[in-house]
Short mmCIF file of C-alpha atoms and ligand atoms in Angstrom, two decimals:
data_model
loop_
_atom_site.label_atom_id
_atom_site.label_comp_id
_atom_site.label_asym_id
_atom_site.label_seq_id
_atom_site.Cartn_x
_atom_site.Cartn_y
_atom_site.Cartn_z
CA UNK G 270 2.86 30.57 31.55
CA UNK G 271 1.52 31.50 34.98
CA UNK G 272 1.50 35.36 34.75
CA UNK G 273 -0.08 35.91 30.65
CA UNK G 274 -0.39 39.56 29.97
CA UNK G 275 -0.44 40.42 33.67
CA UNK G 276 0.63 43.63 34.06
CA UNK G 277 3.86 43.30 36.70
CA UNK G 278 5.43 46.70 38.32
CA UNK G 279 8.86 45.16 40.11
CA UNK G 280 11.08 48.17 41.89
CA UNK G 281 14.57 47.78 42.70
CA UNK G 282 15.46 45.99 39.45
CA UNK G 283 18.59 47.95 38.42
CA UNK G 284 21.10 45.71 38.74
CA UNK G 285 21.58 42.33 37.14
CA UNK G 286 22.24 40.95 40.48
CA UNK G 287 18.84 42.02 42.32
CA UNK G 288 16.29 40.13 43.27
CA UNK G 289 14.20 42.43 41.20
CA UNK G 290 15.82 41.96 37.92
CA UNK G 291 15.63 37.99 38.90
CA UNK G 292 11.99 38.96 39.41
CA UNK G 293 11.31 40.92 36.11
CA UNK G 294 13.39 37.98 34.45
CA UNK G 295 11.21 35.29 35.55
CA UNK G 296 7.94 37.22 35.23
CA UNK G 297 8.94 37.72 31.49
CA UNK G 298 9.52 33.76 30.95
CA UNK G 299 6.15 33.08 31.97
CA UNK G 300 4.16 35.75 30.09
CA UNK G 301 3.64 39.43 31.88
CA UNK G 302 3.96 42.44 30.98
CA UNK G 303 7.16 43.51 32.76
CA UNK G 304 7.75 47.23 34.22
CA UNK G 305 10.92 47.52 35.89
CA UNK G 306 11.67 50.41 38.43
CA UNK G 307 14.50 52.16 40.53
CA UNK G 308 15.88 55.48 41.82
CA UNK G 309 18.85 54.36 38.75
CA UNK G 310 16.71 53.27 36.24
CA UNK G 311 17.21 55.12 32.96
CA UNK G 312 17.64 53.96 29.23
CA UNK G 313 20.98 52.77 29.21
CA UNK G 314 20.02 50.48 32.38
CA UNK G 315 16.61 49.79 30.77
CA UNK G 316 17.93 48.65 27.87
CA UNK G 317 21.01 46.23 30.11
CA UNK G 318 17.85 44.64 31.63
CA UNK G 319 15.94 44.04 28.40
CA UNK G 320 19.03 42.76 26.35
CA UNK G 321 19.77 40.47 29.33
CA UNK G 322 16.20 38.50 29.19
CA UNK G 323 15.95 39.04 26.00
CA UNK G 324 19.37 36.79 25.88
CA UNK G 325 18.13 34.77 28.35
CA UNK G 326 14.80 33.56 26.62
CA UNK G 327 15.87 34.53 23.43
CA UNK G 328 12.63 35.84 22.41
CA UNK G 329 11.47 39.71 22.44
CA UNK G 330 9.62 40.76 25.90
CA UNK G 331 7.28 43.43 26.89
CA UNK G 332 9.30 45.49 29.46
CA UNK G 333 9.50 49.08 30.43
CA UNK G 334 11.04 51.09 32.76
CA UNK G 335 10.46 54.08 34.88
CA UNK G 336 12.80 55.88 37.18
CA UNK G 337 11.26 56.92 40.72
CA UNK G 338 12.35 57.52 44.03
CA UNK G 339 10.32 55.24 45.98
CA UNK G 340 10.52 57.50 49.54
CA UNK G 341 8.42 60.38 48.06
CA UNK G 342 4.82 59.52 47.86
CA UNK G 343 4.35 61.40 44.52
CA UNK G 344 6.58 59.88 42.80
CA UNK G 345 5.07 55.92 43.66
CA UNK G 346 1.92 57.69 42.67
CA UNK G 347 3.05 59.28 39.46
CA UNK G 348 4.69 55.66 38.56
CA UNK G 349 1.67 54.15 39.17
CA UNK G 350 -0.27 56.60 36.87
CA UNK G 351 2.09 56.22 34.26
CA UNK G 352 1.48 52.28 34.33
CA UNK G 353 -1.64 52.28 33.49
CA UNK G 354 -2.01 55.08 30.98
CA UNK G 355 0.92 52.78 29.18
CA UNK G 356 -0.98 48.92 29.84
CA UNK G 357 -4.64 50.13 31.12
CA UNK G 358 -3.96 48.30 34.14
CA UNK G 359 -2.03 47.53 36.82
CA UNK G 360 -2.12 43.37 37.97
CA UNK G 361 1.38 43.30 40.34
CA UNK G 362 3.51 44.73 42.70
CA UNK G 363 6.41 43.35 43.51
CA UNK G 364 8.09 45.62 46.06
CA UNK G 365 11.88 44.37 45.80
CA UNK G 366 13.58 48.31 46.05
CA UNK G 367 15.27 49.00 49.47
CA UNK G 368 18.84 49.73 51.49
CA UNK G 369 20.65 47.92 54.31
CA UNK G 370 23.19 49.37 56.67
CA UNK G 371 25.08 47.79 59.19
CA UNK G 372 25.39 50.14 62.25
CA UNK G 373 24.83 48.94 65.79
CA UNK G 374 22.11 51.04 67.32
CA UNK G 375 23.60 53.37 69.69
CA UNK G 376 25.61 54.76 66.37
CA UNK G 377 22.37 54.99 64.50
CA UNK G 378 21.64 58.83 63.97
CA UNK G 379 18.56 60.32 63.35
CA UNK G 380 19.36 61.22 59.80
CA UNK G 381 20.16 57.23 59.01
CA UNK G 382 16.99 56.20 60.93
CA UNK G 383 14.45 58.50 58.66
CA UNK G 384 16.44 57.49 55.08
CA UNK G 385 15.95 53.46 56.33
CA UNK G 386 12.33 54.45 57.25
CA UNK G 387 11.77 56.21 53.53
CA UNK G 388 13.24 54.06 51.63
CA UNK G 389 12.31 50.32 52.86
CA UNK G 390 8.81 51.48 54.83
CA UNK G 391 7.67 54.03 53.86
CA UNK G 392 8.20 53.73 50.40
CA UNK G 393 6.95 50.23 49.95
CA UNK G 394 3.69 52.01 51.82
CA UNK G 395 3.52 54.41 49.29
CA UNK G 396 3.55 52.01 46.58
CA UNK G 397 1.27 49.70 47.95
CA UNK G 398 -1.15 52.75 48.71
CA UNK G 399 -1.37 53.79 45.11
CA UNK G 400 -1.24 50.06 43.49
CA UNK G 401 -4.29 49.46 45.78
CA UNK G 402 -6.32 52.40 44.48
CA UNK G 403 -6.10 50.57 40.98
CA UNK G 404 -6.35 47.47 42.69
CA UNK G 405 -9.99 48.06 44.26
CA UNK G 406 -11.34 49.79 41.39
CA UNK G 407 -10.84 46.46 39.79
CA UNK G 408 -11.09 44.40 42.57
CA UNK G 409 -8.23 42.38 41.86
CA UNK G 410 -4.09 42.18 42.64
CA UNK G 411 -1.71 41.30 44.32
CA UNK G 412 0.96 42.69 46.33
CA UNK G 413 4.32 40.72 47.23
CA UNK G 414 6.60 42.72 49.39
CA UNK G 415 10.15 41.63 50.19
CA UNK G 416 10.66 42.16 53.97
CA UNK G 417 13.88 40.22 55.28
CA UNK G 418 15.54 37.81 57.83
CA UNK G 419 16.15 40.56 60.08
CA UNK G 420 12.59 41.26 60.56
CA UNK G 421 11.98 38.01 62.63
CA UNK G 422 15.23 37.30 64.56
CA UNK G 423 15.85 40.72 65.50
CA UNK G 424 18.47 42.62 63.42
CA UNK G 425 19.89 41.08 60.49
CA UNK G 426 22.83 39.04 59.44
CA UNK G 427 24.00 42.33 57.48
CA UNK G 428 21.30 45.07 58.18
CA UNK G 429 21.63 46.47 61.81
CA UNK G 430 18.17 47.32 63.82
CA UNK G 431 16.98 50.19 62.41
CA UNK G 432 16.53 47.70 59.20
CA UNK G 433 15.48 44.95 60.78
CA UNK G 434 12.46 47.92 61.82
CA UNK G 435 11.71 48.99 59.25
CA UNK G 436 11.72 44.96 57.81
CA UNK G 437 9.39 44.24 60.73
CA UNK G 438 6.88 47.52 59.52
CA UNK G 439 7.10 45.66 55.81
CA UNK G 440 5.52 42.26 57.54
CA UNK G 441 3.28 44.09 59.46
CA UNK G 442 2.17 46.80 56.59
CA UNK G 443 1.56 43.19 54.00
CA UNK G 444 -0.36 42.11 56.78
CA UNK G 445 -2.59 44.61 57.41
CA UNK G 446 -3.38 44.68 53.92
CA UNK G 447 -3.79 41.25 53.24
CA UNK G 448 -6.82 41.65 56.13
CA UNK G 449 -8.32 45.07 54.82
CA UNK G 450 -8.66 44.42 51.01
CA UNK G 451 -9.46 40.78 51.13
CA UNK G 452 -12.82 40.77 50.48
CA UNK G 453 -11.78 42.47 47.50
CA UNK G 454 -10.27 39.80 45.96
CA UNK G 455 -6.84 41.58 46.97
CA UNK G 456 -3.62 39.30 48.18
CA UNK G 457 -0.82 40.62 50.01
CA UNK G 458 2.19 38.68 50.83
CA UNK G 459 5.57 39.36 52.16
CA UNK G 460 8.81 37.09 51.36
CA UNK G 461 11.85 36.95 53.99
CA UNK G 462 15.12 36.20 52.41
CA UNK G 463 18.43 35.62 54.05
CA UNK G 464 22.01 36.11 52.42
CA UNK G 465 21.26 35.61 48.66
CA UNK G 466 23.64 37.24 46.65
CA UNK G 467 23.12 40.13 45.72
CA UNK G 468 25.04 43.78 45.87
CA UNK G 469 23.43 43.47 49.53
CA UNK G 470 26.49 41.01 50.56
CA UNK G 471 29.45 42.83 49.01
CA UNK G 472 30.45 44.66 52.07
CA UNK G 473 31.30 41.02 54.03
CA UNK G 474 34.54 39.81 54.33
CA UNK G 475 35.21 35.81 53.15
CA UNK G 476 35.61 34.79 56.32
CA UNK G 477 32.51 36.77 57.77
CA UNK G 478 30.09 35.11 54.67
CA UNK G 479 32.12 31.69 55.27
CA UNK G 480 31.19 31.72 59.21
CA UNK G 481 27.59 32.53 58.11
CA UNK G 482 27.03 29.59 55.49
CA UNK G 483 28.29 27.32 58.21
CA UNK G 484 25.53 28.22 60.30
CA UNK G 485 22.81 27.60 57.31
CA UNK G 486 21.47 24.04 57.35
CA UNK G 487 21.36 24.26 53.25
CA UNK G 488 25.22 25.18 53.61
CA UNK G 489 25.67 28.00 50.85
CA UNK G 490 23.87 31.69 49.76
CA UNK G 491 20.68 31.81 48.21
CA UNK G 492 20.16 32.94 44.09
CA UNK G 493 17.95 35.85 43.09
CA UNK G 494 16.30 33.13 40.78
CA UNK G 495 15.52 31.30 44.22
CA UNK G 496 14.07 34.18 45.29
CA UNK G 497 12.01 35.44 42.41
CA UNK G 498 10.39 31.62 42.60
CA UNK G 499 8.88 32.69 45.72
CA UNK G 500 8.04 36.16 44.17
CA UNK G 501 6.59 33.84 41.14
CA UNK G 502 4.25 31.72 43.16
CA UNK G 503 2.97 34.69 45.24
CA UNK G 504 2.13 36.82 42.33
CA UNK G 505 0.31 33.78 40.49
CA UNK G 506 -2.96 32.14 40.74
CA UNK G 507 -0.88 28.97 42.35
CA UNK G 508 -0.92 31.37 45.70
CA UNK G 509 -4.71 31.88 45.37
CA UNK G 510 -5.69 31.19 48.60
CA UNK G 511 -2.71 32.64 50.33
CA UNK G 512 -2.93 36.56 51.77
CA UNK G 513 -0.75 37.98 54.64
CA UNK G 514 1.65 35.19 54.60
CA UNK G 515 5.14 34.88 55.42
CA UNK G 516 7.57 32.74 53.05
CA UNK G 517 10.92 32.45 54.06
CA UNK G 518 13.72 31.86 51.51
CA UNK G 519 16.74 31.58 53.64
CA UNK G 520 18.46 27.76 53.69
CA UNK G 521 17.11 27.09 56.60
CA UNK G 522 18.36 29.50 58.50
CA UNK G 523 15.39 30.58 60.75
CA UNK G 524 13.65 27.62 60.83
CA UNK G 525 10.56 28.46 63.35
N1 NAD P 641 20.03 40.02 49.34
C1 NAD P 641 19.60 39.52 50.48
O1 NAD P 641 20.19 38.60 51.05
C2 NAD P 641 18.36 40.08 51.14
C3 NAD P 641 18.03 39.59 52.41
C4 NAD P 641 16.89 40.06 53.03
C5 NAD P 641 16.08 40.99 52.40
N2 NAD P 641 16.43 41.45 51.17
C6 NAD P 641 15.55 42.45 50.59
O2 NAD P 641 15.28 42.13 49.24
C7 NAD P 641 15.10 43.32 48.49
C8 NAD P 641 16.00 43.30 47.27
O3 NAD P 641 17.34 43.29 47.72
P1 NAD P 641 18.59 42.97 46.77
O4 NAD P 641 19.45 42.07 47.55
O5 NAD P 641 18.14 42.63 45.41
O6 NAD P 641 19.30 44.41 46.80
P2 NAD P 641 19.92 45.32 45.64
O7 NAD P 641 20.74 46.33 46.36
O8 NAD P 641 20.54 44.50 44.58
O9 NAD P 641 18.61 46.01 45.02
C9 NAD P 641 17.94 47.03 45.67
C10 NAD P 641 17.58 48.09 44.64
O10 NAD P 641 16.78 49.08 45.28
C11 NAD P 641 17.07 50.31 44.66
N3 NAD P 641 16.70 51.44 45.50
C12 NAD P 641 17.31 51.89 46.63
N4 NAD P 641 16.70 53.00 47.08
C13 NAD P 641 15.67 53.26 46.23
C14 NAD P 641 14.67 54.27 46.18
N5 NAD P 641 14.64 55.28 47.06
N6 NAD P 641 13.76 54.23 45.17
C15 NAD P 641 13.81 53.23 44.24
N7 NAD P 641 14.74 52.25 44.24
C16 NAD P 641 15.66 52.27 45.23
C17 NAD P 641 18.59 50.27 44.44
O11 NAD P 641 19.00 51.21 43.46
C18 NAD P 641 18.80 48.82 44.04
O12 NAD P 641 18.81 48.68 42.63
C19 NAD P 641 15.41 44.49 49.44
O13 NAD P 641 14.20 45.03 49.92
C20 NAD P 641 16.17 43.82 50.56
O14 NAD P 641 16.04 44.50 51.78
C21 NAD P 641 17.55 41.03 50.53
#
């Protein structure tokens, strides 16, 4: 069990697809207590999530869920209040909530710009901001923030540029943080994933997806469970010399 009774906040688990339900699913297995969150989440989706590991490890788990718009700042704080008035603490972030649209730039209007920027920047900002206030009181945590593909090569195989942006603020944001709370004992860490399926790839075609996988040197689409080892390793004490790094779960594809 590498995450015992470590208290785990994971946004963007609504679905059974995500990489955060993967997340909260494999946190469970190895101990923590798991707190799901999304703009969706509510108790007939809580309860989807908790049947579904529950079925899965076929033991009962210690999960909750909150609803919360990640893009306004007092909701991430609220959520993060309500964590630890419920557990006392607050060990994890996984920051797994966010949107991709595929525009090409010159069709990318102001209003789609600032919603990208709320959502998948600004909102994992928030949420780091208001972990970290627990986080240097007990001078402890870690942060793992899922940034994207699109963030190195420039634009994404799905996600058009004003993603791959805000992607790019993600890395740098994890960075940052990784080099101002590290003497507190404080790890940041982003991951980069590439086509893993997800509700992210449902708007390609077959033969768009099939001319993608040729070009990965693995030769297929990643699993959420792939992912959320990477999520798993960077949340743990096996990452515990490891702040404001990169890990890139993508086949292959961006091998640099
Ligand atoms: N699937 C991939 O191939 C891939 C590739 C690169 C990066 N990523 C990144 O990984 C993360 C997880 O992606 P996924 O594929 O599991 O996507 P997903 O669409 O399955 O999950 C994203 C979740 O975020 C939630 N969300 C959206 N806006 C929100 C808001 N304002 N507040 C709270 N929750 C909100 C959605 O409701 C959804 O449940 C995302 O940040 C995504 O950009 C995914």
């Amino acid at each position: 069990m590498l995450l015992k009774d470590k208290v785990c906040v994971i946004t963007g688990a609504a679905s059974l697809r995500s990489i955060g339900y993967a997340t909260a699913e494999l946190f469970a297995e190895h101990g923590a207590k798991v707190v799901v969150v999304d703009v969706l989440m509510d108790d007939v989706i809580l309860a989807q999530i908790r049947s579904a590991i529950e079925t899965q490890l076929k033991r009962p788990i210690d999960v909750h869920g909150f609803r919360c718009d990640i893009s306004q700042a007092d909701d991430c704080e609220r959520l993060i209040q309500q964590v630890v008035a419920l557990h006392g603490t607050l060990d994890c972030l996984v920051n797994s909530a966010g949107i991709v649209r595929s525009q090409g730039l010159l069709e990318i209007q102001p209003k789609d710009l600032e919603l990208m920027f709320d959502i998948n920047l600004k909102g994992a900002f928030y949420l780091c901001q208001s972990a970290l206030r627990v986080f240097t009181e007990r001078r402890t945590g870690t942060i793992v923030n899922l940034a994207s593909l699109a963030a190195q090569r420039g634009g994404g195989l799905v996600g058009g540029s004003h993603y791959a942006a805000s992607k790019g603020g993600v890395l740098s944001l994890t960075r940052s943080i990784a080099r101002e709370f590290g003497h507190l004992g404080i790890r940041a860490n982003a991951i980069c994933p590439a086509m893993i399926q997800t509700p992210m790839l449902d708007g390609l075609s077959e033969e768009r997806l099939a001319g993608i996988i040729e070009g990965i040197p693995l030769k297929r689409t990643g699993t959420t469970r792939e992912t959320a080892g990477a999520c798993l390793f960077l949340a743990s004490d096996l990452s515990g010399f490891v702040t404001g790094a990169t890990i890139d779960v993508n086949g292959g594809t961006h091998i640099h």
